[in-house]
Short mmCIF file of C-alpha atoms in Angstrom, two decimals:
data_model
loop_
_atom_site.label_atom_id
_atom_site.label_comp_id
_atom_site.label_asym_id
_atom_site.label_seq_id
_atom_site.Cartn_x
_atom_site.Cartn_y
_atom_site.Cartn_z
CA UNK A 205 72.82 81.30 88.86
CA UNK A 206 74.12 81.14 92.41
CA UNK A 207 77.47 79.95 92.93
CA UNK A 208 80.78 79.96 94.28
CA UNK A 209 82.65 83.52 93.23
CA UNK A 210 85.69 83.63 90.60
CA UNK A 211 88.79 85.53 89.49
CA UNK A 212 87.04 86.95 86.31
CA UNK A 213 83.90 88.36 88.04
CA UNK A 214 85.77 91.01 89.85
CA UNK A 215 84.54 94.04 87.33
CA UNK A 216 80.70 92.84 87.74
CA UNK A 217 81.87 92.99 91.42
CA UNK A 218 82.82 96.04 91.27
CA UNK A 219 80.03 97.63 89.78
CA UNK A 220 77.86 96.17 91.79
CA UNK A 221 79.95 97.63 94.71
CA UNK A 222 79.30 101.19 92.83
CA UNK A 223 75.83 100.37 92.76
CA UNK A 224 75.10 99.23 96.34
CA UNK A 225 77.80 101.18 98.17
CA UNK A 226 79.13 104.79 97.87
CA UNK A 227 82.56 103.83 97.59
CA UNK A 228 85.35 107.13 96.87
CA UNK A 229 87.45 106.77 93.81
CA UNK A 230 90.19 105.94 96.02
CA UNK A 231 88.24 103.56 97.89
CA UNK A 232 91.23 100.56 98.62
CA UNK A 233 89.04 98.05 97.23
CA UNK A 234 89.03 99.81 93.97
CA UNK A 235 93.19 100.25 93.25
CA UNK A 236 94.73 97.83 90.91
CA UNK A 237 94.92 94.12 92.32
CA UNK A 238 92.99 94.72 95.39
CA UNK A 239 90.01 92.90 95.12
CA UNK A 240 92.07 90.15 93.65
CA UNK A 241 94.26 90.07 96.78
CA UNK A 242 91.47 90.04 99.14
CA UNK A 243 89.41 87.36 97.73
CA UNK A 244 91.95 85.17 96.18
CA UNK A 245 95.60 85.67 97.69
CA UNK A 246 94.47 85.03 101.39
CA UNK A 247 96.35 82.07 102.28
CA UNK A 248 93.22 80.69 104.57
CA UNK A 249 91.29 80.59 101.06
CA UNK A 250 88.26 81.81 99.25
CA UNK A 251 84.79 82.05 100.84
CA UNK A 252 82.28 84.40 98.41
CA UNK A 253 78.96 83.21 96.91
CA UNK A 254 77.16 85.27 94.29
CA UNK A 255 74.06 85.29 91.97
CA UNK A 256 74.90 86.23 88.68
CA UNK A 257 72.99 86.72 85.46
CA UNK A 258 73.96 84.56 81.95
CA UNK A 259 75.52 87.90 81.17
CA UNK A 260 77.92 87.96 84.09
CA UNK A 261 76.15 90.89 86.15
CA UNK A 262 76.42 90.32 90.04
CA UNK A 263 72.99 90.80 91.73
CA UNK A 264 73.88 89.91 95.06
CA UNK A 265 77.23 88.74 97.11
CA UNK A 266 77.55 87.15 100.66
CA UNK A 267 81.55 86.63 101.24
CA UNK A 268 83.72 86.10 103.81
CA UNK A 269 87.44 87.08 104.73
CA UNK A 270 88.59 83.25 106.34
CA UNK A 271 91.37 83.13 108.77
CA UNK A 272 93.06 80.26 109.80
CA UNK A 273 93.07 79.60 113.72
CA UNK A 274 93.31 77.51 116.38
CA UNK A 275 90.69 76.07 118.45
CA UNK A 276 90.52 74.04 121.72
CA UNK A 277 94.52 73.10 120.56
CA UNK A 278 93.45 71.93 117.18
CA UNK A 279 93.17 73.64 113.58
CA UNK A 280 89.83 75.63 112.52
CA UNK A 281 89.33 78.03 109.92
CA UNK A 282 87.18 81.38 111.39
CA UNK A 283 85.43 83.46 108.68
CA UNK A 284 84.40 87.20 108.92
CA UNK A 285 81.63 87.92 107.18
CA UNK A 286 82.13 90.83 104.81
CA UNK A 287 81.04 92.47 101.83
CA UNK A 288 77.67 91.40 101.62
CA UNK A 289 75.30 93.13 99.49
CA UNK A 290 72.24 93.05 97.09
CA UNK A 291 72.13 95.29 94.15
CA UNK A 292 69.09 97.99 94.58
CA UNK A 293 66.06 96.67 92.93
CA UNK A 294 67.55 93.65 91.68
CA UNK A 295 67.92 91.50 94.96
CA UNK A 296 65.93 92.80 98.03
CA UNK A 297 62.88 91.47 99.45
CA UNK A 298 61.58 90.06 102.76
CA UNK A 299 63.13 86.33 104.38
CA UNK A 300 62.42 84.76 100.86
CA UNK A 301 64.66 87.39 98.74
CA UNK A 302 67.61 86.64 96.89
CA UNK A 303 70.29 88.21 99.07
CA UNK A 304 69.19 85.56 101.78
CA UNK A 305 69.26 83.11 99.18
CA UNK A 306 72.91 83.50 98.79
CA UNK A 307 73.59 83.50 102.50
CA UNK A 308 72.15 80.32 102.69
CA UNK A 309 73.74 78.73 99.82
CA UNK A 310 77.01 80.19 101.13
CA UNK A 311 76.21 78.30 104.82
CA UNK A 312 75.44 75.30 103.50
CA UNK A 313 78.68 75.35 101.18
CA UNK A 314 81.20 77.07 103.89
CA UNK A 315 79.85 76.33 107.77
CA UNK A 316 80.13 73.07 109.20
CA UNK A 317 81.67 71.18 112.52
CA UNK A 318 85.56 71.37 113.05
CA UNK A 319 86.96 69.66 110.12
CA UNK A 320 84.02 69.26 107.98
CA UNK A 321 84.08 73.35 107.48
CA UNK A 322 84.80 76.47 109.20
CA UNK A 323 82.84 75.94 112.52
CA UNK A 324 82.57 79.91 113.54
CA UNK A 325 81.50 83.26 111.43
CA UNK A 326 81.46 86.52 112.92
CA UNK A 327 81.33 90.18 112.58
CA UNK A 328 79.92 93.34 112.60
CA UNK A 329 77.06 94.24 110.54
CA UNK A 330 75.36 97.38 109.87
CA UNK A 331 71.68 97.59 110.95
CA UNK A 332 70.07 96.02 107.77
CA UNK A 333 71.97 92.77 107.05
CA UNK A 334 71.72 92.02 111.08
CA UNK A 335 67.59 92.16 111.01
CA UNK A 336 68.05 89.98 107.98
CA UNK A 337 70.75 87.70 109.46
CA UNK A 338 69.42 87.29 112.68
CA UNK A 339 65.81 86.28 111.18
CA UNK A 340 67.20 84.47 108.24
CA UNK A 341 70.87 83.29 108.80
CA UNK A 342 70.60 82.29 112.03
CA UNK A 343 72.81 85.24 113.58
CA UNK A 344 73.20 85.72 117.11
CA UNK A 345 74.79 88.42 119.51
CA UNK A 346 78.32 87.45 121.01
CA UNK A 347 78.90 91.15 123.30
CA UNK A 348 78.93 94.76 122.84
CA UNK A 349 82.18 95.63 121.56
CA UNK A 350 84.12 97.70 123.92
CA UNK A 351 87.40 99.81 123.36
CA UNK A 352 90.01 100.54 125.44
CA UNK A 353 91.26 104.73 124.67
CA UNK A 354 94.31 106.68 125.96
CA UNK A 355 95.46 110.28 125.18
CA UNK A 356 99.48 109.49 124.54
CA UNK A 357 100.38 112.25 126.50
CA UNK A 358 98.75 110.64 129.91
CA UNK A 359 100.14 107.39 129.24
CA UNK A 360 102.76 105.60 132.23
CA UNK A 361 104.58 103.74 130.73
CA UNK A 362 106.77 101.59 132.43
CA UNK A 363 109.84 100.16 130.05
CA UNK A 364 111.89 97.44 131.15
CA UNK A 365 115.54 97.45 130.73
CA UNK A 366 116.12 93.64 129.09
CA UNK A 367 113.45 94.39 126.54
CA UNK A 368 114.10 96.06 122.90
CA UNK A 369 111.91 97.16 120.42
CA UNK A 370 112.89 97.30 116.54
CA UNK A 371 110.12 98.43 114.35
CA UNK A 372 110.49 96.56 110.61
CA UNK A 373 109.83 96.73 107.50
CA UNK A 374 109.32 92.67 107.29
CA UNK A 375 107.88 89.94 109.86
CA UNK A 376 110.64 87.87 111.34
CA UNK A 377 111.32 84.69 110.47
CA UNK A 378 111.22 84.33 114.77
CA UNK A 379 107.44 84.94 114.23
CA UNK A 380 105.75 81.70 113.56
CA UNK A 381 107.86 79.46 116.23
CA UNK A 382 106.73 82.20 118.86
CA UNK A 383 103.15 82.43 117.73
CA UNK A 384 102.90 78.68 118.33
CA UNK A 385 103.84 78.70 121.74
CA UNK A 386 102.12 82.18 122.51
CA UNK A 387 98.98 81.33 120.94
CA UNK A 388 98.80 77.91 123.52
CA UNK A 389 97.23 80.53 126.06
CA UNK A 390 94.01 81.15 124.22
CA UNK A 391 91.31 78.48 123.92
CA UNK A 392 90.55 80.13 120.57
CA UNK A 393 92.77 82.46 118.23
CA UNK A 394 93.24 83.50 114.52
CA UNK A 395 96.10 83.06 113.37
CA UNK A 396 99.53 85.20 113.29
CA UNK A 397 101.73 83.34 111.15
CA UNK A 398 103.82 85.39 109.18
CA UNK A 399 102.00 84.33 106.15
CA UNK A 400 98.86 85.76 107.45
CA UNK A 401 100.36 89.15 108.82
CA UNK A 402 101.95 89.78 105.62
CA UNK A 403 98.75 88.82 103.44
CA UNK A 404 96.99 91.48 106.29
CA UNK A 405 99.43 94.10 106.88
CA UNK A 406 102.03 94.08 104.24
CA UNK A 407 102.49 97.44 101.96
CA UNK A 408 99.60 99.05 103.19
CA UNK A 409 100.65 101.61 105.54
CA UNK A 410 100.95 99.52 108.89
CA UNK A 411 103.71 99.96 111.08
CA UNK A 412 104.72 97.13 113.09
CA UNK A 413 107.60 96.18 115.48
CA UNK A 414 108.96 93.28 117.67
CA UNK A 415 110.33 93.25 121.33
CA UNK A 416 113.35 91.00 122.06
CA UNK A 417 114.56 90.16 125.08
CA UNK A 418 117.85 88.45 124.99
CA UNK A 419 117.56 87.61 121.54
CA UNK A 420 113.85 86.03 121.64
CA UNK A 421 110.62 87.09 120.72
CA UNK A 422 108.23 89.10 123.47
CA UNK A 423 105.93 91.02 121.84
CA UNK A 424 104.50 91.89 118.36
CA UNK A 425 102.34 95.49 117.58
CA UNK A 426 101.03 96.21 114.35
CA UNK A 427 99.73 100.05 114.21
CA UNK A 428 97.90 102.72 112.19
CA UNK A 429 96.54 106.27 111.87
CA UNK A 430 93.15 105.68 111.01
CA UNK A 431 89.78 107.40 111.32
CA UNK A 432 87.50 105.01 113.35
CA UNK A 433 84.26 105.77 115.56
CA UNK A 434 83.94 109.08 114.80
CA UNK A 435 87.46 110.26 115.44
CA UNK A 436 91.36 109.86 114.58
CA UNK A 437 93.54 107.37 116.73
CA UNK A 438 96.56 105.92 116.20
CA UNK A 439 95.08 101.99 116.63
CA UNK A 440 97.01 99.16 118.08
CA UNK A 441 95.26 96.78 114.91
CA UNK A 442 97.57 93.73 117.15
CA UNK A 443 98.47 93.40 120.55
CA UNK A 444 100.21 90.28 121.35
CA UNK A 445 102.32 90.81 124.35
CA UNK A 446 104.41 88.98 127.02
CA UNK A 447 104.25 90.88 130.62
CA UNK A 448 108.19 91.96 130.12
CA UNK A 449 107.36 93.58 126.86
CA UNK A 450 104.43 95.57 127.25
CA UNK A 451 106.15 98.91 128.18
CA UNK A 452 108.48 98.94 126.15
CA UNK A 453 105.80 98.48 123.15
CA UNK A 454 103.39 100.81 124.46
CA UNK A 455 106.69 103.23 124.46
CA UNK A 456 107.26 102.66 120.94
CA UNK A 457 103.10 103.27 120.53
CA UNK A 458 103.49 106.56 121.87
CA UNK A 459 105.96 107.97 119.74
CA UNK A 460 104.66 106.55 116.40
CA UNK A 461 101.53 108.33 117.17
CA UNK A 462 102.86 111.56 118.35
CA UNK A 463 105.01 111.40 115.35
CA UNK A 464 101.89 110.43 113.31
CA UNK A 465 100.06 113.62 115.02
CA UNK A 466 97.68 111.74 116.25
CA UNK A 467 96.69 111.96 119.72
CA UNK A 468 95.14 108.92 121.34
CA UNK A 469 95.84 105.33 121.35
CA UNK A 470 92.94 102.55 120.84
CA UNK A 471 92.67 99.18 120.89
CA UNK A 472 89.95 96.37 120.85
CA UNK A 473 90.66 93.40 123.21
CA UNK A 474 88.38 90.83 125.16
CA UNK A 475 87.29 92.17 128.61
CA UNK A 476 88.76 89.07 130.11
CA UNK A 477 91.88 88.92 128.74
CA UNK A 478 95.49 90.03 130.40
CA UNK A 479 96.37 93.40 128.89
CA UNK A 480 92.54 94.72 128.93
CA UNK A 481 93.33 95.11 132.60
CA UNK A 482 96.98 96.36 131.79
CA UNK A 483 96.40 98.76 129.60
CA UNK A 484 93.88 100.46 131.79
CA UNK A 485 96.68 100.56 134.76
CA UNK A 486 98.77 102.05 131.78
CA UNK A 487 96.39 104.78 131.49
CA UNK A 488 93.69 103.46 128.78
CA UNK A 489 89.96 103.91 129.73
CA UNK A 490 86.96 101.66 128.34
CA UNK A 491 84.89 103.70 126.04
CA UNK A 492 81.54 101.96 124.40
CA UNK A 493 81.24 101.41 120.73
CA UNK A 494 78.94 101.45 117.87
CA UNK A 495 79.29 98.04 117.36
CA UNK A 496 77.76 94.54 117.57
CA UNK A 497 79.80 91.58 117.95
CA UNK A 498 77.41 88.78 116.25
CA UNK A 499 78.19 85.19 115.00
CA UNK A 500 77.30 81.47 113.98
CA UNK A 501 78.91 78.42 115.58
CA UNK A 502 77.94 75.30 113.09
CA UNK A 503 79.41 73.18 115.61
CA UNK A 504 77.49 72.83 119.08
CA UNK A 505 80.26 72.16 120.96
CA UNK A 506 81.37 75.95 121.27
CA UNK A 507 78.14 77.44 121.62
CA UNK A 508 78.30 81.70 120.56
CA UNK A 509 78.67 83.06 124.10
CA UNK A 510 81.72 80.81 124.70
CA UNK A 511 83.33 82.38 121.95
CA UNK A 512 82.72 85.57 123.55
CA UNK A 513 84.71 84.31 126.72
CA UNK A 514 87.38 82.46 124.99
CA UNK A 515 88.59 84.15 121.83
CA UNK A 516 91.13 86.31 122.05
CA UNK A 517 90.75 89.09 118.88
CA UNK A 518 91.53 92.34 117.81
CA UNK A 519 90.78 94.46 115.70
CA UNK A 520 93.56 93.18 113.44
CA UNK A 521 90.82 90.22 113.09
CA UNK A 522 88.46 92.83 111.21
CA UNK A 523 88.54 94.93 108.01
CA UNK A 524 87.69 97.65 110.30
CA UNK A 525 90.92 99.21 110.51
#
């Protein structure tokens, strides 16, 4: 049977995540509640179709992490595709196969124009499922993702006086008024409500902190020590800055990761955004990556390649970090 995904299949999930994957035994998907939170606590919803067996094992999975967001001024809902798989022996095969079976079914049940369902799905998938999604699922390549890499030591940094930073243990209840205004910039952005930041970030390690200037909101940076590309950083997961705050929270940057040990900064951001040129005059330098931006727009009026010069993400957006 292929359908929709639900609460009581997450231990065939799970073994069929052993099965397919070579996940550690303190893999984060595996510690109590976790799978539940990510597939059914996410305030943007649920997207995850299966094929199952009468006897409830999983035999293949194409799912989604949804995000609600704002496009061209109006609401969307974005999903990153994620956790795809097909049990060995059990559910590959060539374009007719099960696994692309279930990315179909999960198309037809999730994509669609604004309103009607979520008009873009993106991400960044390892060699296999994008041969099969690009011949198949109608995937298509959005840009080489590029990152943006300082050693903390050679960053200049340049704080102004009016601005403050307080890291928290808590989002603000400041956050969503400012988000709404800040977010009016970009033609296209998930969102950062503090419903979604918490669901994302909270009691999982992040650190995170707000600049104030005069009592308002500035800036918000959400941070980790994390192995990525081959290498440690300290990763700016969000960067959502005004121009008054962005010393002062690359200050604050700096000392979390020296005090992490960590040694450089890194961030994803689009090329053509504000602070990919700032941070570079800060003392970040574009390095290439092993990854593949891809997508689907299932509405034709934002083709893929506008998305590519219009959405502002991070790497906050992913599961990557």
């Amino acid at each position: 049977m292929i359908r929709a995904i639900a609460p009581d299949d997450e231990a065939a999930a799970l073994r069929a995540f052993a099965a397919t994957f070579e996940l550690d035994e303190d893999a984060e998907l595996l510690r109590p509640g976790a799978w539940t939170r990510r597939y059914f606590a996410n305030p943007a919803g649920t997207r995850a179709t299966i094929a199952a067996l009468p006897d409830g094992r999983l035999l293949a999975q194409y799912a989604g992490l949804p995000q609600g967001a704002w496009l061209d001024g109006e609401r969307a809902t974005f999903t990153q595709g994620v956790d795809s798989l097909a049990v060995p022996d059990e559910g590959r095969g060539g374009l007719g196969s099960l696994f692309v079976r279930v990315g179909r079914r999960f198309a037809q049940a999730y994509g669609g124009r604004r309103g009607e369902g979520d008009p873009f799905m993106w991400g960044y998938p390892v060699r296999e499922a994008w041969r099969i999604g690009r011949a198949a699922l109608g995937y298509e390549t959005i840009r080489s993702q590029l990152a943006l890499v300082a050693r903390v030591d050679a960053l200049a940094v340049h704080v102004r006086d009016e601005a403050l930073v307080e890291e928290l243990a808590a989002f603000p209840d400041s956050l969503d008024a400012w988000f709404d205004e800040h977010r009016k910039r970009y033609a296209a952005i998930c969102d950062r409500t503090r419903a979604a930041l918490e669901w994302r970030y909270a009691g999982r390690g992040y650190r995170f902190a707000v600049a104030t200037r005069g009592g308002a909101l500035r800036g918000l940076a959400v941070c980790r020590d994390v192995e990525i590309e081959g290498a440690r950083r300290f990763v700016l997961c969000e960067w959502l800055v005004e121009h008054d705050a962005r010393g002062a929270l690359l200050a604050w940057a700096r000392e979390a990761a020296r005090e992490a040990g960590v040694e450089t900064l890194y961030a994803w951001l689009p090329p053509w955004c504000e602070d990919f040129l700032a941070l570079q005059v800060a003392g970040f330098r574009v390095h290439p990556t092993s990854r593949v931006l891809v997508g689907r727009s299932y509405d034709k009026r934002w083709a893929p390649e506008w998305y590519a010069e219009n959405w502002f993400m991070t790497l906050g957006d992913t599961d990557l970090v």
